[in-house]
């Protein structure tokens, strides 16, 4: 028998509702967009179930959304014929948060402290609760598509609890009635509601009626002709499909018939949410067949590193009844993936050529994804490499070049691509590693991002030219410019033996440098680059975790010659100075040196210097 139950909202939802109810938010009209989207989502699910041959209650009911503003009753009703909800669905979807969206949203609101941010509510998968911005009571009836399911009534004033009771004689779908707050009666006004729908929901793929008048024009923009579409329409469509609140940074709209039929509309959002700490993005491209949604946010239609793209891929060749499971291992999906990815990469290349400023903006926001692709996506690696950009010893601050630019500017006799990692241009250029390259007039790429070094380590070469880090032991370059007398051969050998004894296990070898001009000493590494080593140090949280490298010394340098004299006088200061010489070289290499032991030593040196 019909019985009413009262249940508590989960704590997080209660907190969220508190904020929503008490907000004086001016753009609260977005609640309608959220409720219409939910109706459209529910309709889309019916369409999908129909395609897969499931038995559905009220199968002939048209998929439409009906809205009834009532100025006398001060209510607004939104009705859909979507999949509806069972009792379990109601409890799970509207009373608890399966997908922790409310928590993330609360944290975001706390972080920003801004009311305007409430507009983002839908992005966090908690859009339903926005109804309580305008209503002091929400009453909902719903009946699931499952033939044997009961109908239910759900009610809440948003203050802690809700009630559920059985309700007979319902058609499939959900009907939500908002009892409008005193200060929200404008949402019972028909003209106002029509305006809001046009503003926020014109691309909803199901007809939306206000008092039986159709107000949205359903447009599958991606099958329309490019020159019939305005930039505003693209932007609106982007906002709808990506559930976004910004504008697209880049838009690619293309169709092709060979080798495979495709209509696609792809967007790069203006902001990279991963970069600002939102966590890993979900893929955002929907797959359609002749305008019928096959899979939302499809995982396999693009490689993982393109998860920042939003939009649509439509192909007539997809079988309508393809299931989510078979999509995964379908050869057709793999082919679509390859074609769309290649097309997008070509588009980026054209952007880089034709609109370098725009490309730079894209690069600054999304370079991390391209690097991920270069390292992991073997199929498209060569095309991705063309899109990478770097500063170098021959660019100005902020100017970027491609690997092809680099290779085309290589000097006669230069066989390798050189790079060096550092936190900034100033630090790199102030260090000892560039000396030999300056001398030879070879260009060196600056990698400010450790990820760059990782990518070079993985890909190994470009156009047949191996990558080699300027701090790697394999680097075999000899400076042309060796000013002044160095230590004599015998003496040099004794000095290096002594230095190795002092430094002991901290270095694998002390040897003469053929590359230093102005610096006394330099550390080079057996493994990849120092930046990779530094990453290990940070990851392992151990400053002493330094893999010993090779110390190269410049026998013509004043400090080395003076140190050699001290050594011969058996001055105890010689050891101290040698240790500091080594520490200085470590710092120049970007190795993190434990400052405590060094300060101790520096004080002793100071004392000595001050007499
Ligand atoms: P989201 O839509 O992002 O999942 P919402 O807070 O808008 O978050 O909705 C929560 C859930 O409630 C939905 O995922 C859906 O399962 C259910 N729901 C909301 N409105 C409807 C509706 N009109 N028909 C069927 N289910 C709905
Ligand atoms: Mg929603």
CSV table of N, CA, C and O and ligand atoms in Angstrom, one decimal, residues 34-43 45 78-80 82-85 89-90 92-94 96-97 99 121-130 140 142 173-176 243 297, ligand 1:
chain,number,residue,atom,x,y,z
A,34,UNK,N,19.8,23.4,-16.1
A,34,UNK,CA,20.1,22.2,-15.4
A,34,UNK,C,19.0,21.2,-15.5
A,34,UNK,O,19.2,20.0,-15.8
A,35,UNK,N,17.8,21.6,-15.2
A,35,UNK,CA,16.6,20.7,-15.2
A,35,UNK,C,16.3,20.3,-16.7
A,35,UNK,O,15.9,19.1,-16.9
A,36,UNK,N,16.4,21.2,-17.6
A,36,UNK,CA,16.2,20.8,-19.0
A,36,UNK,C,17.2,19.8,-19.5
A,36,UNK,O,16.9,18.8,-20.1
A,37,UNK,N,18.5,20.0,-19.1
A,37,UNK,CA,19.5,19.1,-19.5
A,37,UNK,C,19.2,17.7,-18.9
A,37,UNK,O,19.4,16.7,-19.5
A,38,UNK,N,18.8,17.7,-17.6
A,38,UNK,CA,18.5,16.4,-17.0
A,38,UNK,C,17.3,15.7,-17.8
A,38,UNK,O,17.4,14.5,-18.0
A,39,UNK,N,16.3,16.4,-18.2
A,39,UNK,CA,15.2,15.9,-19.1
A,39,UNK,C,15.8,15.3,-20.4
A,39,UNK,O,15.4,14.3,-20.8
A,40,UNK,N,16.7,16.1,-21.0
A,40,UNK,CA,17.3,15.7,-22.3
A,40,UNK,C,18.1,14.4,-22.1
A,40,UNK,O,18.1,13.5,-22.9
A,41,UNK,N,18.9,14.4,-21.0
A,41,UNK,CA,19.7,13.2,-20.7
A,41,UNK,C,18.8,12.0,-20.5
A,41,UNK,O,19.1,10.9,-21.1
A,42,UNK,N,17.8,12.2,-19.8
A,42,UNK,CA,16.8,11.0,-19.5
A,42,UNK,C,16.2,10.6,-20.8
A,42,UNK,O,16.0,9.4,-21.0
A,43,UNK,N,15.9,11.5,-21.8
A,43,UNK,CA,15.3,11.2,-23.1
A,43,UNK,C,16.3,10.4,-23.9
A,43,UNK,O,16.0,9.4,-24.6
A,45,UNK,N,18.7,8.6,-22.9
A,45,UNK,CA,18.8,7.2,-22.4
A,45,UNK,C,17.7,6.3,-23.0
A,45,UNK,O,17.9,5.2,-23.3
A,78,UNK,N,8.3,21.2,-15.1
A,78,UNK,CA,9.1,20.7,-16.2
A,78,UNK,C,8.9,19.2,-16.3
A,78,UNK,O,9.1,18.5,-15.3
A,79,UNK,N,8.4,18.8,-17.5
A,79,UNK,CA,8.0,17.4,-17.6
A,79,UNK,C,8.8,16.8,-18.8
A,79,UNK,O,8.9,17.3,-19.9
A,80,UNK,N,9.3,15.6,-18.6
A,80,UNK,CA,10.0,14.9,-19.7
A,80,UNK,C,9.4,13.5,-19.8
A,80,UNK,O,8.7,13.0,-18.8
A,82,UNK,N,11.5,10.9,-20.4
A,82,UNK,CA,12.8,10.1,-20.3
A,82,UNK,C,12.7,8.8,-19.5
A,82,UNK,O,11.6,8.3,-19.3
A,83,UNK,N,13.8,8.3,-19.1
A,83,UNK,CA,13.8,7.0,-18.5
A,83,UNK,C,13.1,7.0,-17.1
A,83,UNK,O,12.9,5.9,-16.6
A,84,UNK,N,12.9,8.1,-16.5
A,84,UNK,CA,12.3,8.1,-15.2
A,84,UNK,C,13.2,7.5,-14.1
A,84,UNK,O,14.3,7.1,-14.4
A,85,UNK,N,12.6,7.4,-12.9
A,85,UNK,CA,13.4,6.8,-11.8
A,85,UNK,C,12.6,5.8,-11.0
A,85,UNK,O,11.4,6.0,-10.7
A,89,UNK,N,16.5,4.5,-7.6
A,89,UNK,CA,17.1,5.6,-8.4
A,89,UNK,C,16.9,6.9,-7.6
A,89,UNK,O,17.9,7.7,-7.5
A,90,UNK,N,15.7,7.1,-7.1
A,90,UNK,CA,15.4,8.4,-6.4
A,90,UNK,C,16.3,8.6,-5.2
A,90,UNK,O,16.9,9.7,-5.0
A,92,UNK,N,19.1,7.0,-4.6
A,92,UNK,CA,20.6,7.1,-5.0
A,92,UNK,C,20.9,8.4,-5.7
A,92,UNK,O,21.9,9.0,-5.4
A,93,UNK,N,20.1,8.8,-6.7
A,93,UNK,CA,20.4,10.0,-7.5
A,93,UNK,C,20.1,11.3,-6.9
A,93,UNK,O,20.8,12.3,-7.1
A,94,UNK,N,19.1,11.4,-6.1
A,94,UNK,CA,18.7,12.7,-5.5
A,94,UNK,C,19.0,12.8,-4.0
A,94,UNK,O,18.8,13.9,-3.5
A,96,UNK,N,21.7,10.9,-2.3
A,96,UNK,CA,23.1,10.7,-2.0
A,96,UNK,C,24.0,11.1,-3.2
A,96,UNK,O,23.4,11.3,-4.3
A,97,UNK,N,25.2,11.1,-3.0
A,97,UNK,CA,26.1,11.4,-4.1
A,97,UNK,C,27.0,10.2,-4.4
A,97,UNK,O,27.9,9.9,-3.7
A,99,UNK,N,28.8,10.1,-7.1
A,99,UNK,CA,30.0,10.5,-7.8
A,99,UNK,C,30.7,11.7,-7.1
A,99,UNK,O,31.2,12.6,-7.8
A,121,UNK,N,27.5,24.9,-11.2
A,121,UNK,CA,26.9,23.7,-10.4
A,121,UNK,C,26.7,22.5,-11.3
A,121,UNK,O,27.0,21.4,-10.9
A,122,UNK,N,26.3,22.7,-12.6
A,122,UNK,CA,26.1,21.5,-13.4
A,122,UNK,C,27.3,20.8,-13.8
A,122,UNK,O,27.3,19.6,-14.0
A,123,UNK,N,28.4,21.5,-13.8
A,123,UNK,CA,29.7,20.9,-14.2
A,123,UNK,C,30.1,19.9,-13.1
A,123,UNK,O,30.9,19.0,-13.4
A,124,UNK,N,29.6,20.0,-12.0
A,124,UNK,CA,30.0,19.1,-10.9
A,124,UNK,C,29.0,17.9,-10.7
A,124,UNK,O,29.1,17.2,-9.8
A,125,UNK,N,28.1,17.8,-11.6
A,125,UNK,CA,27.1,16.7,-11.5
A,125,UNK,C,26.2,16.8,-10.3
A,125,UNK,O,25.8,15.8,-9.8
A,126,UNK,N,25.9,18.1,-10.0
A,126,UNK,CA,24.9,18.3,-8.9
A,126,UNK,C,23.9,19.3,-9.3
A,126,UNK,O,23.3,20.0,-8.5
A,127,UNK,N,23.6,19.4,-10.6
A,127,UNK,CA,22.7,20.4,-11.2
A,127,UNK,C,21.3,20.4,-10.6
A,127,UNK,O,20.7,21.4,-10.5
A,128,UNK,N,20.8,19.2,-10.3
A,128,UNK,CA,19.4,19.1,-9.8
A,128,UNK,C,19.1,20.0,-8.6
A,128,UNK,O,18.1,20.7,-8.6
A,129,UNK,N,20.1,20.1,-7.7
A,129,UNK,CA,19.9,20.9,-6.5
A,129,UNK,C,19.8,22.4,-6.8
A,129,UNK,O,19.3,23.2,-5.9
A,130,UNK,N,20.2,22.9,-8.0
A,130,UNK,CA,20.0,24.3,-8.3
A,130,UNK,C,18.5,24.7,-8.3
A,130,UNK,O,18.2,25.9,-8.2
A,140,UNK,N,8.2,16.2,-7.1
A,140,UNK,CA,8.5,15.5,-8.4
A,140,UNK,C,7.8,14.1,-8.4
A,140,UNK,O,7.7,13.4,-7.4
A,142,UNK,N,7.6,10.5,-10.8
A,142,UNK,CA,8.4,9.9,-11.8
A,142,UNK,C,8.0,8.4,-11.9
A,142,UNK,O,7.6,7.8,-11.0
A,173,UNK,N,8.5,8.7,-17.4
A,173,UNK,CA,9.2,10.0,-17.3
A,173,UNK,C,9.1,10.7,-16.0
A,173,UNK,O,8.7,10.1,-15.0
A,174,UNK,N,9.5,12.0,-16.0
A,174,UNK,CA,9.6,12.7,-14.7
A,174,UNK,C,9.0,14.1,-14.9
A,174,UNK,O,9.1,14.7,-15.9
A,175,UNK,N,8.3,14.4,-13.9
A,175,UNK,CA,7.6,15.8,-13.9
A,175,UNK,C,8.0,16.5,-12.6
A,175,UNK,O,7.8,16.0,-11.5
A,176,UNK,N,8.6,17.6,-12.7
A,176,UNK,CA,9.1,18.4,-11.6
A,176,UNK,C,8.4,19.7,-11.4
A,176,UNK,O,8.3,20.4,-12.4
A,243,UNK,N,29.1,21.3,-21.7
A,243,UNK,CA,28.6,21.8,-20.4
A,243,UNK,C,29.6,22.8,-19.9
A,243,UNK,O,30.0,22.8,-18.7
A,297,UNK,N,30.7,10.9,-24.2
A,297,UNK,CA,32.1,10.9,-23.6
A,297,UNK,C,32.8,9.6,-23.9
A,297,UNK,O,33.3,8.9,-23.0
B,1,LIG,P1,24.0,15.0,-13.3
B,1,LIG,O1,22.9,15.4,-14.3
B,1,LIG,O2,25.2,15.7,-13.7
B,1,LIG,O3,24.2,13.6,-13.1
B,1,LIG,P2,22.1,16.1,-11.5
B,1,LIG,O4,22.2,16.6,-10.1
B,1,LIG,O5,21.6,17.1,-12.5
B,1,LIG,O6,23.6,15.6,-11.9
B,1,LIG,O7,21.2,14.9,-11.5
B,1,LIG,C1,21.5,13.7,-10.7
B,1,LIG,C2,21.0,12.5,-11.2
B,1,LIG,O8,19.6,12.4,-11.0
B,1,LIG,C3,21.1,12.3,-12.7
B,1,LIG,O9,22.4,11.7,-13.0
B,1,LIG,C4,20.0,11.3,-13.0
B,1,LIG,O10,20.4,10.0,-12.7
B,1,LIG,C5,18.9,11.7,-12.0
B,1,LIG,N1,18.0,12.6,-12.7
B,1,LIG,C6,17.9,13.9,-12.5
B,1,LIG,N2,16.8,14.4,-13.2
B,1,LIG,C7,16.3,13.4,-13.9
B,1,LIG,C8,15.2,13.2,-14.8
B,1,LIG,N3,14.5,14.3,-15.2
B,1,LIG,N4,14.9,12.0,-15.3
B,1,LIG,C9,15.6,10.9,-14.8
B,1,LIG,N5,16.7,11.0,-14.0
B,1,LIG,C10,17.0,12.2,-13.5
